[in-house]
XYZ file of C-alpha atoms in Angstrom:
400
model
C -19.908 23.493 12.714
C -21.217 20.063 11.882
C -20.317 16.730 13.419
C -17.806 14.448 11.857
C -19.231 11.036 10.984
C -16.930 8.179 10.254
C -18.534 5.600 7.953
C -18.537 1.958 8.880
C -15.148 0.213 8.816
C -14.424 -3.438 8.770
C -11.598 -3.653 11.269
C -8.758 -6.082 11.285
C -7.017 -4.510 14.305
C -8.395 -3.351 17.618
C -7.900 0.408 17.152
C -7.546 2.123 13.843
C -7.410 5.690 12.666
C -10.348 6.729 10.465
C -9.726 8.254 7.070
C -8.216 11.742 7.509
C -10.901 14.129 8.628
C -11.045 17.384 10.493
C -13.390 18.785 13.111
C -15.372 20.564 10.393
C -15.913 17.502 8.132
C -19.467 16.280 7.651
C -21.172 13.355 5.986
C -24.645 11.875 5.620
C -26.036 9.680 8.347
C -25.201 6.022 7.966
C -28.228 3.744 7.635
C -28.467 -0.050 7.605
C -31.248 -2.530 7.756
C -31.171 -4.273 11.095
C -32.941 -6.948 13.097
C -34.998 -5.997 16.107
C -32.676 -5.057 18.982
C -34.627 -7.335 21.288
C -34.559 -10.438 19.115
C -32.528 -13.599 19.664
C -29.524 -12.973 17.544
C -26.146 -14.664 17.712
C -25.468 -18.316 18.178
C -22.562 -19.206 20.488
C -21.023 -21.288 17.677
C -20.892 -18.424 15.209
C -17.278 -17.328 14.692
C -15.821 -14.569 12.546
C -12.382 -14.170 11.048
C -12.206 -10.455 11.739
C -13.626 -7.913 14.117
C -17.136 -6.696 13.475
C -17.618 -3.266 11.858
C -17.708 -0.048 13.851
C -19.147 3.307 13.012
C -18.853 6.610 14.811
C -22.383 7.628 15.784
C -24.241 10.340 13.878
C -25.331 13.420 15.794
C -27.421 16.365 14.695
C -25.672 19.676 14.006
C -23.657 20.666 17.056
C -21.880 23.924 17.907
C -18.352 22.637 18.419
C -16.235 24.662 20.817
C -13.452 26.853 19.494
C -9.870 27.179 20.820
C -9.568 23.406 21.324
C -6.017 22.166 21.451
C -5.436 19.325 19.012
C -1.720 18.615 19.245
C 0.038 17.869 22.534
C 3.427 16.350 21.671
C 4.209 16.014 25.396
C 4.235 19.779 25.945
C 2.141 21.211 28.757
C -0.046 24.020 27.467
C -1.382 27.058 29.257
C -5.022 26.269 30.053
C -7.723 28.224 31.741
C -7.735 27.955 35.532
C -11.125 29.602 36.061
C -13.909 27.581 34.419
C -17.313 28.813 33.226
C -20.391 27.321 34.945
C -22.364 27.620 31.715
C -24.148 24.335 30.880
C -24.856 22.888 27.497
C -28.408 23.423 26.213
C -30.075 21.023 28.685
C -33.321 21.035 26.669
C -31.622 18.917 24.031
C -30.584 16.197 26.500
C -32.298 13.866 28.954
C -32.674 15.114 32.489
C -29.231 14.722 34.095
C -28.973 11.419 36.039
C -32.328 10.190 34.664
C -32.855 7.028 32.533
C -32.870 8.311 28.926
C -35.959 7.854 26.787
C -35.295 5.070 24.325
C -37.934 6.416 21.926
C -36.197 9.760 21.367
C -35.565 10.159 17.589
C -31.810 10.469 18.066
C -31.688 7.279 20.118
C -33.808 5.464 17.606
C -31.427 6.494 14.857
C -28.521 5.135 16.884
C -30.426 1.852 17.435
C -31.093 1.463 13.756
C -27.401 1.983 12.891
C -26.417 -1.182 14.798
C -26.249 -4.604 13.119
C -28.139 -6.611 15.738
C -27.090 -9.865 14.113
C -23.686 -9.132 15.695
C -24.949 -8.582 19.250
C -24.921 -11.771 21.317
C -28.185 -12.915 22.884
C -27.175 -12.584 26.536
C -29.971 -12.078 29.060
C -30.716 -8.730 30.676
C -29.489 -9.285 34.230
C -32.088 -9.087 36.984
C -31.682 -7.035 40.166
C -32.773 -8.117 43.667
C -34.938 -6.223 46.175
C -31.970 -4.116 47.215
C -31.307 -3.064 43.678
C -28.093 -5.120 43.371
C -27.406 -7.472 40.449
C -28.731 -10.973 40.965
C -26.141 -13.563 40.049
C -28.092 -16.621 41.241
C -29.332 -17.705 37.850
C -26.001 -17.425 36.082
C -23.550 -20.315 35.668
C -20.212 -18.662 36.516
C -18.227 -21.742 35.631
C -19.576 -21.998 32.095
C -19.607 -18.162 31.786
C -21.211 -18.276 28.370
C -21.488 -14.490 28.080
C -18.001 -13.486 29.373
C -19.702 -11.520 32.161
C -16.980 -9.630 34.031
C -19.062 -9.057 37.137
C -19.549 -12.803 37.594
C -16.194 -14.221 36.383
C -13.752 -11.367 35.727
C -13.780 -12.465 32.094
C -12.009 -9.992 29.803
C -11.734 -11.973 26.510
C -15.062 -12.188 24.672
C -16.486 -15.607 23.760
C -17.065 -14.373 20.207
C -14.156 -13.769 17.883
C -15.477 -10.606 16.352
C -14.946 -8.504 19.495
C -11.525 -7.498 20.848
C -10.364 -8.330 24.367
C -10.879 -5.660 27.006
C -8.000 -3.409 27.872
C -7.313 -3.995 31.552
C -3.567 -3.695 32.302
C -0.351 -2.101 31.069
C 1.849 -4.777 29.391
C 5.127 -2.997 30.091
C 6.653 -3.501 33.539
C 6.745 -0.264 35.516
C 3.845 1.435 33.774
C 0.980 2.873 35.930
C -2.083 3.370 33.728
C -3.750 6.339 35.416
C -7.553 6.546 35.211
C -10.262 8.597 36.954
C -13.954 7.716 36.623
C -17.181 9.719 37.206
C -16.040 13.212 36.127
C -16.074 15.974 35.556
C -16.431 16.643 39.357
C -19.060 19.413 39.286
C -19.151 22.431 41.550
C -22.190 22.557 43.794
C -24.406 25.611 44.130
C -23.572 27.516 47.299
C -26.898 26.585 48.915
C -26.492 22.830 48.227
C -25.721 20.349 50.931
C -21.989 19.721 51.360
C -21.061 22.602 49.017
C -18.672 24.180 51.482
C -16.796 20.908 52.014
C -16.893 19.611 48.448
C -16.352 22.636 46.221
C -12.721 23.185 47.193
C -12.057 19.820 45.490
C -14.280 20.157 42.421
C -12.712 20.736 39.040
C -10.349 22.191 38.083
C -8.585 21.217 41.336
C -7.623 17.665 40.234
C -6.697 18.857 36.730
C -4.521 21.611 38.245
C -2.822 19.001 40.408
C -2.175 16.656 37.420
C -0.815 19.558 35.399
C 1.487 20.590 38.193
C 2.797 17.064 38.314
C 3.156 16.824 34.556
C 0.902 13.783 34.435
C -1.782 12.803 31.897
C -4.676 10.437 32.627
C -7.600 8.620 31.106
C -10.786 10.332 32.228
C -13.988 8.296 32.009
C -16.868 10.837 31.875
C -20.477 10.575 32.908
C -22.650 12.339 30.351
C -24.820 13.975 33.030
C -21.706 15.611 34.490
C -20.476 16.784 31.109
C -23.680 18.626 30.119
C -23.707 20.497 33.444
C -19.982 21.340 33.432
C -18.700 21.327 29.799
C -15.905 23.799 30.535
C -14.260 21.183 32.801
C -14.360 18.610 30.017
C -12.859 21.023 27.550
C -10.152 21.966 30.088
C -9.235 18.274 30.468
C -8.995 17.775 26.727
C -6.789 20.851 26.322
C -4.571 19.570 29.131
C -3.890 16.457 27.031
C -5.901 13.858 28.998
C -7.630 11.012 27.174
C -11.423 11.370 27.441
C -13.607 8.291 27.390
C -17.261 7.368 28.020
C -18.699 6.238 31.345
C -22.464 6.297 30.467
C -25.119 8.899 31.014
C -26.491 7.942 34.459
C -24.034 5.263 35.697
C -26.233 2.091 35.798
C -24.899 -1.503 35.818
C -25.014 -1.954 32.098
C -25.891 -5.641 31.935
C -29.178 -4.773 33.712
C -30.085 -2.501 30.775
C -32.022 -3.630 27.720
C -30.307 -3.270 24.314
C -32.157 -0.014 23.677
C -31.408 1.362 27.116
C -27.676 0.574 26.660
C -27.632 2.443 23.353
C -29.290 5.444 24.982
C -26.793 5.558 27.903
C -23.822 5.523 25.516
C -25.297 7.753 22.838
C -26.057 10.729 25.060
C -22.648 10.602 26.670
C -20.944 10.495 23.291
C -23.053 13.423 22.176
C -22.293 15.485 25.311
C -18.581 14.902 25.011
C -18.651 15.783 21.329
C -20.506 19.048 21.978
C -18.324 20.011 24.929
C -14.928 19.145 23.451
C -15.239 18.390 19.725
C -14.093 14.746 20.091
C -15.802 11.425 19.751
C -14.167 8.792 22.030
C -13.154 5.293 20.867
C -13.168 4.062 24.468
C -15.556 3.492 27.361
C -15.613 1.964 30.808
C -18.732 0.246 32.159
C -19.835 1.473 35.656
C -18.698 -1.027 38.287
C -16.998 -2.904 35.405
C -20.333 -4.553 34.682
C -20.122 -5.786 31.091
C -20.752 -8.941 29.087
C -20.506 -9.723 25.379
C -23.905 -8.245 24.625
C -22.936 -4.882 26.030
C -19.409 -5.048 24.612
C -20.875 -5.619 21.149
C -23.190 -2.642 21.410
C -20.407 -0.333 22.603
C -18.045 -1.694 19.929
C -20.504 -0.974 17.104
C -20.956 2.500 18.505
C -17.237 3.025 18.079
C -15.811 2.146 21.523
C -13.580 -0.532 23.003
C -14.047 -1.608 26.630
C -11.450 -0.472 29.187
C -11.376 -2.088 32.647
C -8.629 -2.284 35.321
C -6.538 -4.822 37.263
C -6.190 -2.767 40.463
C -9.111 -1.167 42.354
C -8.172 1.468 44.937
C -11.748 1.302 46.325
C -11.550 5.057 46.758
C -15.226 5.116 45.665
C -16.151 3.683 49.075
C -14.410 6.381 51.134
C -16.603 8.430 53.522
C -17.780 11.374 51.522
C -20.852 12.381 49.485
C -21.614 9.612 46.995
C -19.156 7.280 48.812
C -19.385 4.734 51.552
C -17.795 4.036 54.948
C -14.469 2.428 54.037
C -11.684 3.661 56.356
C -9.063 5.704 54.485
C -6.377 3.513 56.083
C -7.530 0.600 53.893
C -7.094 2.606 50.700
C -3.740 3.907 51.922
C -2.655 0.349 52.569
C -3.430 -0.657 48.917
C -1.281 2.137 47.489
C 1.525 1.331 49.928
C 1.490 -2.379 48.991
C 1.496 -1.670 45.244
C 4.433 0.661 45.590
C 6.372 -1.958 47.625
C 5.620 -4.617 45.035
C 7.081 -2.390 42.291
C 10.130 -1.460 44.406
C 10.997 -5.072 45.034
C 10.189 -6.072 41.421
C 7.394 -8.507 42.398
C 5.410 -7.779 39.201
C 5.986 -8.851 35.616
C 3.879 -6.123 33.949
C 2.388 -2.763 34.585
C -1.080 -1.997 35.878
C -4.260 -0.005 35.194
C -5.665 1.469 38.379
C -9.234 2.460 39.141
C -9.565 5.884 40.792
C -12.293 8.502 40.853
C -12.913 12.242 40.700
C -16.064 11.639 42.679
C -15.814 13.743 45.840
C -13.342 15.449 48.165
C -12.116 12.175 49.602
C -11.141 10.640 46.244
C -9.357 13.849 45.107
C -7.412 14.096 48.384
C -6.382 10.502 48.044
C -4.994 11.169 44.539
C -3.187 14.234 45.812
C -1.594 12.207 48.595
C -0.363 9.252 46.601
C 0.414 10.449 43.069
C 3.784 12.029 43.952
C 4.878 8.786 45.661
C 3.628 6.689 42.727
C 5.656 8.789 40.301
C 8.852 7.921 42.159
C 8.355 4.232 41.417
C 6.141 3.999 38.280
C 6.030 5.498 34.846
C 2.636 7.203 35.042
C 0.707 7.398 31.740
C -2.885 7.287 30.474
C -4.212 3.704 30.429
C -4.598 3.733 26.623
C -1.161 5.167 26.112
C 0.497 2.299 27.946
C -1.253 0.007 25.454
C 0.216 1.916 22.514
C -2.952 3.859 21.637
C -2.243 7.441 20.652
C -5.409 8.115 18.636
C -8.242 7.767 21.171
C -10.834 9.670 19.104
C -12.591 9.176 15.791
C -11.422 12.592 14.713
C -8.029 12.209 13.160
C -6.810 15.755 13.924
C -5.864 15.032 17.537
C -2.212 14.090 17.999
C -0.918 12.578 21.225
C 2.712 11.715 21.863
C 3.799 8.155 21.044
C 5.986 8.156 24.146
C 5.307 9.683 27.577
């Protein structure tokens, strides 16, 4: 079965449905002449009356999975509880968690499909000796590049990009999101396997299903290729799947070509594992500026951030930090109290993770209490988006 390719669209709204297609539709690869991806390209004074074009990336022939559920209509489906450990064909992908090769022919094709005249000329951000982003040379007050990490900017400085999605406009909505999945099982001889595997997928997905809750899941490509059955299970449960890069780097530290590679391989992995091509992505650590937004947008994706951070990613567990659980518990408790006493004027999008045992346990602890106070929905759904993929055959309920 061949990949669907949506041809370039000049968009006048932030999300649109492509022309009616099915999973089996095909088309020729889209080509365009483009400037060098490393050239100086967009003046700050250039303004556009409409959003810049998007196109769903072209992939080579992929074997799309069968028995994929495409219509949810708010009904919980019976989905497989035992998941296969079979990987995708790893020889066709970069080494998991490695920096992808920008000279790979598929990446080069994706680079050539971008109109680099519509990618702002923001600098590649430097890192310091500790590997952290160096902010010293950036003027945060001017914030010429709408760099979220420096200024929390969410509305691009160029008119041809849409604002980031970062909150739920309707009071009482809790936009549920989990980053870094799918949470892979470890081999039995791996360090921490005994402690972590009881919380690997499908444990969180089973819990969400039991609680009749859907979420936005922001997937790391390296985790998808090694555990595609978990991604397919999530899709069949009715969760919204989005991109979270291949190896989780701060994206403003990547060159244009490196950014394309990070996004391309994740899109490809999700397509092969589930049959869908997401219209949404979330930058690791929220690190995004107008240069990276423009690249992601032309590759078919709008940027999704958050307005509440649980900081569960810093809990003491593999891949985490040393933040006491009491501090995360306090955040949840305060947010619930604010809602109870109507101290908010809109809903919220909350950053959580399916990263390790600690993050899953925290979700299990607090979600039942959150449901008593909030209307829990996927982050895109609370923003009125019910078509999160370029494939038009996937129907999500308009109301949750």
